[in-house]
Each structure stands twice: as structure tokens, then as C-alpha cells.
C-alpha positions as a Markdown table, in Angstrom:
| # | Residue | x | y | z |
|---|---|---|---|---|
| 1 | Unk | 52.5 | 77.0 | -82.5 |
| 2 | Unk | 55.2 | 75.8 | -80.0 |
| 3 | Unk | 57.9 | 73.6 | -81.5 |
| 4 | Unk | 60.1 | 71.4 | -79.3 |
| 5 | Unk | 63.9 | 71.0 | -79.7 |
| 6 | Unk | 63.2 | 67.5 | -81.0 |
| 7 | Unk | 61.0 | 68.8 | -83.7 |
| 8 | Unk | 63.7 | 71.3 | -84.8 |
| 9 | Unk | 66.2 | 68.5 | -84.8 |
| 10 | Unk | 63.9 | 66.3 | -86.9 |
| 11 | Unk | 63.5 | 69.2 | -89.4 |
| 12 | Unk | 67.2 | 69.6 | -89.6 |
| 13 | Unk | 67.7 | 65.9 | -90.3 |
| 14 | Unk | 65.1 | 66.0 | -93.0 |
| 15 | Unk | 66.9 | 69.0 | -94.7 |
| 16 | Unk | 70.3 | 67.5 | -94.3 |
| 17 | Unk | 69.1 | 64.1 | -95.7 |
| 18 | Unk | 67.7 | 65.8 | -98.8 |
| 19 | Unk | 70.8 | 68.0 | -99.4 |
| 20 | Unk | 73.2 | 65.0 | -99.0 |
| 21 | Unk | 71.2 | 62.8 | -101.3 |
| 22 | Unk | 70.9 | 65.5 | -104.0 |
| 23 | Unk | 74.7 | 66.2 | -103.8 |
| 24 | Unk | 75.4 | 62.5 | -104.6 |
| 25 | Unk | 73.7 | 63.0 | -107.9 |
| 26 | Unk | 74.1 | 66.7 | -108.7 |
| 27 | Unk | 77.8 | 67.5 | -108.8 |
| 28 | Unk | 79.1 | 71.0 | -108.1 |
| 29 | Unk | 75.7 | 72.5 | -107.2 |
| 30 | Unk | 75.8 | 72.6 | -103.4 |
| 31 | Unk | 74.6 | 76.2 | -103.1 |
| 32 | Unk | 71.8 | 75.7 | -105.5 |
| 33 | Unk | 70.7 | 72.5 | -103.8 |
| 34 | Unk | 70.6 | 74.2 | -100.4 |
| 35 | Unk | 68.5 | 77.0 | -101.8 |
| 36 | Unk | 66.0 | 74.6 | -103.4 |
| 37 | Unk | 65.6 | 72.7 | -100.1 |
| 38 | Unk | 65.3 | 76.0 | -98.2 |
| 39 | Unk | 62.4 | 77.0 | -100.5 |
| 40 | Unk | 60.8 | 73.6 | -100.0 |
| 41 | Unk | 60.7 | 73.9 | -96.2 |
| 42 | Unk | 59.7 | 77.6 | -96.5 |
| 43 | Unk | 56.6 | 76.6 | -98.5 |
| 44 | Unk | 57.8 | 78.6 | -101.5 |
| 45 | Unk | 58.6 | 77.9 | -105.1 |
| 46 | Unk | 61.9 | 78.2 | -107.0 |
| 47 | Unk | 62.7 | 79.5 | -110.5 |
| 48 | Unk | 66.1 | 78.1 | -111.8 |
| 49 | Unk | 67.6 | 80.0 | -114.7 |
| 50 | Unk | 70.5 | 79.0 | -117.0 |
| 51 | Unk | 71.2 | 77.7 | -120.5 |
| 52 | Unk | 70.0 | 74.2 | -121.5 |
| 53 | Unk | 72.1 | 71.3 | -120.2 |
| 54 | Unk | 73.1 | 72.8 | -116.9 |
| 55 | Unk | 71.4 | 70.2 | -114.7 |
| 56 | Unk | 68.2 | 71.9 | -113.8 |
| 57 | Unk | 65.9 | 69.1 | -114.9 |
| 58 | Unk | 68.0 | 66.4 | -113.3 |
| 59 | Unk | 67.9 | 68.3 | -110.0 |
| 60 | Unk | 64.2 | 68.6 | -110.1 |
| 61 | Unk | 63.4 | 65.0 | -111.0 |
| 62 | Unk | 65.8 | 63.7 | -108.3 |
| 63 | Unk | 64.2 | 65.9 | -105.6 |
| 64 | Unk | 60.8 | 64.4 | -106.6 |
| 65 | Unk | 62.1 | 60.9 | -106.1 |
| 66 | Unk | 63.6 | 61.6 | -102.7 |
| 67 | Unk | 60.2 | 62.4 | -101.1 |
| 68 | Unk | 58.0 | 59.3 | -100.5 |
| 69 | Unk | 54.3 | 59.3 | -100.3 |
| 70 | Unk | 52.9 | 58.7 | -96.8 |
| 71 | Unk | 51.8 | 55.2 | -96.1 |
| 72 | Unk | 48.0 | 54.8 | -96.1 |
| 73 | Unk | 46.5 | 55.7 | -92.8 |
| 74 | Unk | 49.8 | 56.9 | -91.3 |
| 75 | Unk | 49.8 | 60.5 | -92.5 |
| 76 | Unk | 49.8 | 63.1 | -89.8 |
| 77 | Unk | 48.5 | 65.5 | -92.4 |
| 78 | Unk | 45.5 | 64.2 | -94.3 |
| 79 | Unk | 45.3 | 65.5 | -97.8 |
| 80 | Unk | 42.7 | 68.2 | -98.4 |
| 81 | Unk | 42.7 | 67.2 | -102.1 |
| 82 | Unk | 39.7 | 65.3 | -103.2 |
| 83 | Unk | 41.4 | 64.3 | -106.4 |
| 84 | Unk | 44.3 | 61.8 | -106.9 |
| 85 | Unk | 47.7 | 63.4 | -106.2 |
| 86 | Unk | 51.0 | 62.0 | -107.6 |
| 87 | Unk | 54.4 | 62.4 | -106.0 |
| 88 | Unk | 56.0 | 64.0 | -109.0 |
| 89 | Unk | 55.0 | 65.3 | -112.4 |
| 90 | Unk | 57.0 | 67.1 | -115.1 |
| 91 | Unk | 55.5 | 69.6 | -117.5 |
| 92 | Unk | 57.5 | 70.3 | -120.6 |
| 93 | Unk | 56.4 | 73.7 | -121.8 |
| 94 | Unk | 56.1 | 74.4 | -125.5 |
| 95 | Unk | 54.8 | 77.4 | -127.5 |
| 96 | Unk | 51.6 | 75.6 | -128.6 |
| 97 | Unk | 50.4 | 74.5 | -125.1 |
| 98 | Unk | 47.0 | 75.4 | -123.7 |
| 99 | Unk | 46.0 | 76.0 | -120.1 |
| 100 | Unk | 44.1 | 72.7 | -120.1 |
| 101 | Unk | 47.4 | 70.9 | -120.8 |
| 102 | Unk | 48.6 | 72.1 | -117.4 |
| 103 | Unk | 45.4 | 72.2 | -115.2 |
| 104 | Unk | 43.3 | 69.5 | -116.7 |
| 105 | Unk | 40.1 | 69.5 | -118.8 |
| 106 | Unk | 36.5 | 68.4 | -118.5 |
| 107 | Unk | 35.7 | 65.6 | -121.0 |
| 108 | Unk | 32.2 | 64.5 | -122.0 |
| 109 | Unk | 31.4 | 60.9 | -121.7 |
| 110 | Unk | 28.6 | 60.0 | -124.2 |
| 111 | Unk | 27.8 | 56.7 | -122.4 |
| 112 | Unk | 27.0 | 58.4 | -119.1 |
| 113 | Unk | 26.0 | 61.7 | -120.5 |
| 114 | Unk | 28.2 | 63.5 | -117.9 |
| 115 | Unk | 31.4 | 65.4 | -117.9 |
| 116 | Unk | 34.5 | 63.9 | -116.2 |
| 117 | Unk | 37.5 | 65.9 | -115.1 |
| 118 | Unk | 40.8 | 64.7 | -116.5 |
| 119 | Unk | 43.5 | 65.8 | -114.0 |
| 120 | Unk | 46.4 | 67.9 | -115.3 |
| 121 | Unk | 50.0 | 67.4 | -114.2 |
| 122 | Unk | 49.7 | 70.1 | -111.5 |
| 123 | Unk | 48.0 | 67.5 | -109.3 |
| 124 | Unk | 51.3 | 66.4 | -107.8 |
| 125 | Unk | 53.5 | 67.1 | -104.7 |
| 126 | Unk | 56.5 | 68.2 | -106.7 |
| 127 | Unk | 55.9 | 69.8 | -110.1 |
| 128 | Unk | 58.7 | 70.4 | -112.5 |
| 129 | Unk | 57.7 | 73.3 | -114.8 |
| 130 | Unk | 60.4 | 72.8 | -117.4 |
| 131 | Unk | 61.3 | 75.7 | -119.6 |
| 132 | Unk | 58.3 | 77.7 | -118.4 |
| 133 | Unk | 59.3 | 80.7 | -120.5 |
| 134 | Unk | 59.0 | 78.8 | -123.7 |
| 135 | Unk | 55.2 | 78.9 | -123.5 |
| 136 | Unk | 52.8 | 81.8 | -124.0 |
| 137 | Unk | 51.4 | 84.2 | -121.4 |
| 138 | Unk | 48.0 | 82.4 | -121.2 |
| 139 | Unk | 49.6 | 79.2 | -120.0 |
| 140 | Unk | 52.0 | 81.0 | -117.7 |
| 141 | Unk | 49.0 | 82.7 | -116.1 |
| 142 | Unk | 47.3 | 79.4 | -115.6 |
| 143 | Unk | 49.9 | 78.7 | -112.9 |
| 144 | Unk | 49.1 | 81.8 | -110.9 |
| 145 | Unk | 46.2 | 80.3 | -108.9 |
| 146 | Unk | 48.0 | 77.0 | -108.4 |
| 147 | Unk | 51.1 | 78.7 | -106.9 |
| 148 | Unk | 49.4 | 81.3 | -104.9 |
| 149 | Unk | 46.3 | 79.4 | -103.6 |
| 150 | Unk | 47.2 | 75.7 | -104.1 |
| 151 | Unk | 44.0 | 75.1 | -106.0 |
| 152 | Unk | 42.7 | 74.7 | -109.5 |
| 153 | Unk | 39.4 | 76.2 | -110.7 |
| 154 | Unk | 37.9 | 74.8 | -113.9 |
| 155 | Unk | 34.3 | 75.5 | -115.1 |
| 156 | Unk | 33.4 | 77.1 | -111.7 |
| 157 | Unk | 34.6 | 74.1 | -109.7 |
| 158 | Unk | 37.6 | 74.6 | -107.4 |
| 159 | Unk | 39.8 | 71.6 | -106.7 |
| 160 | Unk | 42.4 | 71.8 | -103.9 |
| 161 | Unk | 46.0 | 70.7 | -104.4 |
| 162 | Unk | 48.0 | 69.0 | -101.7 |
| 163 | Unk | 49.6 | 70.9 | -98.9 |
| 164 | Unk | 53.1 | 69.9 | -100.1 |
| 165 | Unk | 52.6 | 71.4 | -103.6 |
| 166 | Unk | 55.9 | 72.7 | -104.7 |
| 167 | Unk | 56.8 | 74.1 | -108.1 |
| 168 | Unk | 60.4 | 74.0 | -109.3 |
| 169 | Unk | 60.4 | 76.1 | -112.5 |
| 170 | Unk | 63.2 | 76.3 | -115.0 |
| 171 | Unk | 63.7 | 78.9 | -117.7 |
| 172 | Unk | 66.2 | 79.7 | -120.4 |
| 173 | Unk | 67.8 | 83.1 | -120.5 |
| 174 | Unk | 65.7 | 85.6 | -122.4 |
| 175 | Unk | 68.4 | 86.0 | -125.1 |
| 176 | Unk | 67.5 | 82.5 | -126.4 |
| 177 | Unk | 65.1 | 82.4 | -129.4 |
| 178 | Unk | 61.6 | 81.2 | -128.6 |
| 179 | Unk | 61.3 | 82.5 | -125.0 |
| 180 | Unk | 58.5 | 84.6 | -123.5 |
| 181 | Unk | 59.4 | 86.9 | -120.5 |
| 182 | Unk | 57.5 | 85.9 | -117.4 |
| 183 | Unk | 55.3 | 88.8 | -116.2 |
| 184 | Unk | 56.1 | 90.4 | -113.0 |
| 185 | Unk | 53.1 | 89.0 | -111.2 |
| 186 | Unk | 54.2 | 85.5 | -112.2 |
| 187 | Unk | 57.8 | 86.1 | -111.0 |
| 188 | Unk | 56.4 | 87.3 | -107.7 |
| 189 | Unk | 55.0 | 83.9 | -107.0 |
| 190 | Unk | 58.5 | 82.4 | -106.9 |
| 191 | Unk | 60.3 | 82.7 | -103.5 |
| 192 | Unk | 63.7 | 82.4 | -105.1 |
| 193 | Unk | 65.1 | 83.0 | -108.5 |
| 194 | Unk | 68.4 | 81.1 | -108.7 |
| 195 | Unk | 70.9 | 81.4 | -111.6 |
| 196 | Unk | 72.9 | 78.2 | -112.2 |
| 197 | Unk | 76.3 | 79.0 | -113.6 |
| 198 | Unk | 78.7 | 76.7 | -115.3 |
| 199 | Unk | 80.6 | 74.2 | -113.1 |
| 200 | Unk | 84.4 | 74.3 | -112.9 |
| 201 | Unk | 86.7 | 72.1 | -114.9 |
| 202 | Unk | 87.3 | 69.6 | -112.1 |
| 203 | Unk | 83.6 | 69.1 | -111.5 |
| 204 | Unk | 82.9 | 68.8 | -115.2 |
| 205 | Unk | 85.6 | 66.2 | -115.6 |
| 206 | Unk | 84.1 | 64.2 | -112.7 |
| 207 | Unk | 80.7 | 64.4 | -114.3 |
| 208 | Unk | 82.1 | 63.0 | -117.6 |
| 209 | Unk | 83.9 | 60.2 | -115.9 |
| 210 | Unk | 80.9 | 59.1 | -113.8 |
| 211 | Unk | 78.1 | 60.0 | -116.1 |
| 212 | Unk | 76.6 | 56.4 | -116.3 |
| 213 | Unk | 76.7 | 56.1 | -112.5 |
| 214 | Unk | 75.2 | 59.5 | -112.0 |
| 215 | Unk | 72.4 | 58.8 | -114.5 |
| 216 | Unk | 71.6 | 55.5 | -112.8 |
| 217 | Unk | 71.7 | 57.0 | -109.4 |
| 218 | Unk | 69.2 | 59.7 | -110.3 |
| 219 | Unk | 66.7 | 57.1 | -111.4 |
| 220 | Unk | 67.4 | 54.4 | -108.7 |
| 221 | Unk | 67.8 | 56.7 | -105.8 |
| 222 | Unk | 65.7 | 55.8 | -102.7 |
| 223 | Unk | 63.5 | 58.3 | -100.8 |
| 224 | Unk | 65.1 | 59.8 | -97.7 |
| 225 | Unk | 62.0 | 61.4 | -96.2 |
| 226 | Unk | 58.2 | 61.4 | -96.5 |
| 227 | Unk | 55.6 | 64.0 | -97.3 |
| 228 | Unk | 54.8 | 64.3 | -93.6 |
| 229 | Unk | 58.5 | 64.9 | -92.8 |
| 230 | Unk | 58.5 | 67.9 | -95.2 |
| 231 | Unk | 55.3 | 69.3 | -93.6 |
| 232 | Unk | 56.8 | 68.9 | -90.2 |
| 233 | Unk | 59.9 | 70.7 | -91.3 |
| 234 | Unk | 57.7 | 73.6 | -92.5 |
| 235 | Unk | 56.1 | 73.9 | -89.1 |
| 236 | Unk | 59.6 | 74.0 | -87.5 |
| 237 | Unk | 60.7 | 76.5 | -90.0 |
| 238 | Unk | 57.8 | 78.9 | -89.1 |
| 239 | Unk | 59.0 | 78.7 | -85.4 |
| 240 | Unk | 62.6 | 79.7 | -86.1 |
| 241 | Unk | 63.3 | 82.7 | -83.8 |
| 242 | Unk | 63.9 | 86.1 | -85.4 |
| 243 | Unk | 65.0 | 88.8 | -83.0 |
| 244 | Unk | 63.3 | 92.2 | -83.3 |
| 245 | Unk | 66.3 | 93.9 | -84.6 |
| 246 | Unk | 66.6 | 91.4 | -87.5 |
| 247 | Unk | 62.9 | 91.8 | -88.3 |
| 248 | Unk | 63.4 | 95.6 | -88.3 |
| 249 | Unk | 66.3 | 95.1 | -90.8 |
| 250 | Unk | 64.0 | 93.1 | -93.1 |
| 251 | Unk | 61.5 | 95.9 | -93.0 |
| 252 | Unk | 64.3 | 98.4 | -93.5 |
| 253 | Unk | 65.6 | 96.6 | -96.6 |
| 254 | Unk | 62.2 | 96.4 | -98.2 |
| 255 | Unk | 61.4 | 100.1 | -97.4 |
| 256 | Unk | 64.7 | 101.1 | -98.9 |
| 257 | Unk | 63.7 | 99.6 | -102.2 |
| 258 | Unk | 60.7 | 101.9 | -102.4 |
| 259 | Unk | 62.4 | 105.3 | -102.2 |
| 260 | Unk | 65.6 | 104.7 | -104.1 |
| 261 | Unk | 66.2 | 106.6 | -107.4 |
| 262 | Unk | 67.8 | 103.5 | -109.0 |
| 263 | Unk | 64.6 | 101.4 | -108.7 |
| 264 | Unk | 61.6 | 101.9 | -110.8 |
| 265 | Unk | 59.3 | 100.1 | -108.3 |
| 266 | Unk | 60.2 | 98.4 | -105.0 |
| 267 | Unk | 59.4 | 95.3 | -103.1 |
| 268 | Unk | 55.9 | 94.7 | -101.7 |
| 269 | Unk | 54.7 | 93.6 | -98.3 |
| 270 | Unk | 54.4 | 90.1 | -99.7 |
| 271 | Unk | 58.1 | 90.3 | -100.6 |
| 272 | Unk | 58.8 | 91.2 | -96.9 |
| 273 | Unk | 56.9 | 88.2 | -95.7 |
| 274 | Unk | 58.7 | 85.9 | -98.2 |
| 275 | Unk | 62.0 | 87.3 | -97.2 |
| 276 | Unk | 61.3 | 86.6 | -93.5 |
| 277 | Unk | 60.3 | 83.0 | -94.4 |
| 278 | Unk | 63.4 | 82.6 | -96.5 |
| 279 | Unk | 65.6 | 83.8 | -93.7 |
| 280 | Unk | 64.0 | 81.3 | -91.3 |
| 281 | Unk | 64.4 | 78.5 | -93.9 |
| 282 | Unk | 68.1 | 79.3 | -94.5 |
| 283 | Unk | 68.7 | 79.1 | -90.7 |
| 284 | Unk | 67.1 | 75.6 | -90.7 |
| 285 | Unk | 69.4 | 74.6 | -93.7 |
| 286 | Unk | 72.3 | 75.7 | -91.6 |
| 287 | Unk | 71.3 | 73.7 | -88.6 |
| 288 | Unk | 69.9 | 76.5 | -86.4 |
| 289 | Unk | 66.6 | 77.3 | -84.8 |
| 290 | Unk | 67.4 | 81.0 | -84.8 |
| 291 | Unk | 68.2 | 83.4 | -87.7 |
| 292 | Unk | 71.1 | 85.8 | -87.9 |
| 293 | Unk | 72.2 | 88.8 | -89.9 |
| 294 | Unk | 74.3 | 86.5 | -92.1 |
| 295 | Unk | 71.1 | 84.7 | -93.2 |
| 296 | Unk | 69.5 | 87.9 | -94.3 |
| 297 | Unk | 72.6 | 89.1 | -96.1 |
| 298 | Unk | 73.0 | 85.9 | -98.1 |
| 299 | Unk | 69.4 | 85.1 | -98.9 |
| 300 | Unk | 68.0 | 88.6 | -99.7 |
| 301 | Unk | 69.3 | 88.8 | -103.4 |
| 302 | Unk | 67.6 | 85.5 | -104.3 |
| 303 | Unk | 64.3 | 86.8 | -102.9 |
| 304 | Unk | 64.4 | 90.4 | -104.0 |
| 305 | Unk | 66.2 | 90.7 | -107.3 |
| 306 | Unk | 63.5 | 89.3 | -109.5 |
| 307 | Unk | 60.9 | 91.4 | -107.8 |
| 308 | Unk | 62.7 | 94.8 | -108.3 |
| 309 | Unk | 62.8 | 96.7 | -111.5 |
| 310 | Unk | 66.1 | 98.7 | -111.7 |
| 311 | Unk | 66.6 | 101.7 | -114.0 |
| 312 | Unk | 69.1 | 101.2 | -116.8 |
| 313 | Unk | 71.7 | 103.4 | -115.1 |
| 314 | Unk | 71.8 | 101.3 | -111.9 |
| 315 | Unk | 74.4 | 98.9 | -113.4 |
| 316 | Unk | 74.8 | 95.4 | -112.0 |
| 317 | Unk | 71.5 | 94.7 | -110.2 |
| 318 | Unk | 73.1 | 92.5 | -107.5 |
| 319 | Unk | 75.7 | 95.1 | -106.6 |
| 320 | Unk | 73.1 | 97.8 | -106.6 |
| 321 | Unk | 71.0 | 95.8 | -104.1 |
| 322 | Unk | 74.0 | 95.2 | -101.9 |
| 323 | Unk | 74.8 | 98.9 | -101.9 |
| 324 | Unk | 71.2 | 99.6 | -101.0 |
| 325 | Unk | 71.3 | 97.1 | -98.1 |
| 326 | Unk | 74.6 | 98.2 | -96.7 |
| 327 | Unk | 73.4 | 100.9 | -94.4 |
| 328 | Unk | 70.6 | 98.6 | -93.0 |
| 329 | Unk | 73.1 | 95.8 | -92.4 |
| 330 | Unk | 75.6 | 98.1 | -90.7 |
| 331 | Unk | 72.9 | 99.3 | -88.3 |
| 332 | Unk | 71.9 | 95.7 | -87.6 |
| 333 | Unk | 75.5 | 94.7 | -86.8 |
| 334 | Unk | 75.9 | 97.7 | -84.5 |
| 335 | Unk | 72.7 | 96.7 | -82.7 |
| 336 | Unk | 73.8 | 93.1 | -82.2 |
């Protein structure tokens, strides 16, 4: 699909508006914010990881409030969902949850003698899956179909979710009591896994001094774009130009993960497709309609590290991946 310069510019305005609005509420997290917005326009999902109290939930809830529902009759993208879709829902995962608490359940109405489907919180545009690794494998698996196919199947009835459907998952590090490791197939559904480190002293002091204002701003913040604006941005993202040498480098990086003695098993073809989408989205976030080698070098660890299983002797996984990528990136620079 051909995309005009005006459509690319509109997508960049949408992305810039979201980033700027989030940065007014979430202090000291510019890189994380840009990655979350990149995943949104790449039609992927994000897994944020850090200890409780690092701002993961506030970021997610604020993003949900920044995207307005399309006005009735004005949407350029009619919803394929036959069921009611809300703009934002939060799921607080706990060890005693059941799949029906996430997807919904069929409830028998004795008056009518029929079953009625009670919609679960996944029927929303933006879904915050808070502390997803505090619940058991059965509930984690209930998310697989939602994230991969944008649909929910209950009692042999399939119900579509909205095109915008975006999951922002948060998890606590696995060394905290009461956590369940996400299976590899679940991790593979997330475009990015983003660690959120501690903020510096100056930022923390600013947060303490302006906490009341920040808290009010996260609740009272006005939308900066609509559902259709996000879907337009996704179309523009898919049209970002990737030169053949950069595409070959993406393939080269993925191939290199499959025959390296440090890696137990490498990245899949789906990982290559997601890496290409992420490179395009990162170009849009940086105000360009073409991707560069710098986009690939920066974004690859967030796409690949949670998909690779390194052997114990590999050391730091990020450094090992960078070493693996180095020959491919050098060849790409020489070809430029």
C-alpha cells in the first residue's frame, strides 16, 4: 500500500504527541516511553520488567488515557469486534486467577433459559496485564490466542478483538517470591521486553517534589490522538523503506543466532519479521520514513534477548548478542 509524505508526517505527529504527553507524567523514562510507542505503531506488545514501584503501571494507564475512541460514524476503520470494546482495561494478575477472569465467561440466565457471555477485560484497546508472572501457567496461556490472533474463543465461539488491541504487560523479576516464569512461547508474543532501571537522584527528587501534580496529571490528562490515528500510523510504519542491505543484515543477525555455540536455540522466522517491524517503528519514532543501521543496532536487543536461550558460559546476554551482531553490522556499514 502506497503511503504519501503527508501520511508519514501525520504518523510522526501522532508518535511525537504520545511521547511528549507521556514524558510530562512519567519522569526519567524517555527511552522506555519511546520503545512503548514504537511497539504500539508496530502492532506489537511490550513486556516491562522491574521491581515494584518503578512506574510501570502509571505508564500503562496514562497511555490508555491518551488514545481517544473514534467518534460514532467517523472511524476510518470500522471495528471487526461484535462485542463492546472499552478504551482501556487493567488486569491485576494474582495466583488464584482463572482463564475466565481474563477472557470472560458464559453465564446461564434462568429467566431466558439461555447463556450470556460476560466479557472479560481483554475486550479493550489497551490492556494492562499487571504483574503477569504472578499468575499460573493456565492463565498466562489464556493470553496466547488474544495476543497472536486478536480473538477470544470460548465454548467453540470465536469473538474478535479490536484492530488496535495492544497488551502492555508488566512483570516482577523472577527472584521475587510468588512469581511464575513466563514460558518461551508466551515471551515470543511480546515484540519488546524492556527492563526499567532505577531513575537517577535528580529525577527522583523531582518526582518527590511534584508527586501530587504528577498524580493529578496522570488522571486528568487529555487524549492526544484517536484510535484511527494509531491505525493510520501503523500503515505508515509498514511503508517505511528498508534498503536491501539492511534487510540482509536483519536476516544475517537472525541466522547468526542459530549456529552460535553460546546459544541453546536461536531466533525464529517470526523473530526476523518482528525485528523488521521494530526497525521500521523505531525509524518513525525518530521522525524518518526510512530505516538505518543505527535503528537495527539499537532495537535488536529489545526484540531478540527474550527469545534467545544462552548457555551459562555466555556471560552477560546483551554483550554476547552485541558480539554476535558485530560482524554483520560491520559488513552493513561497509556496504553503505
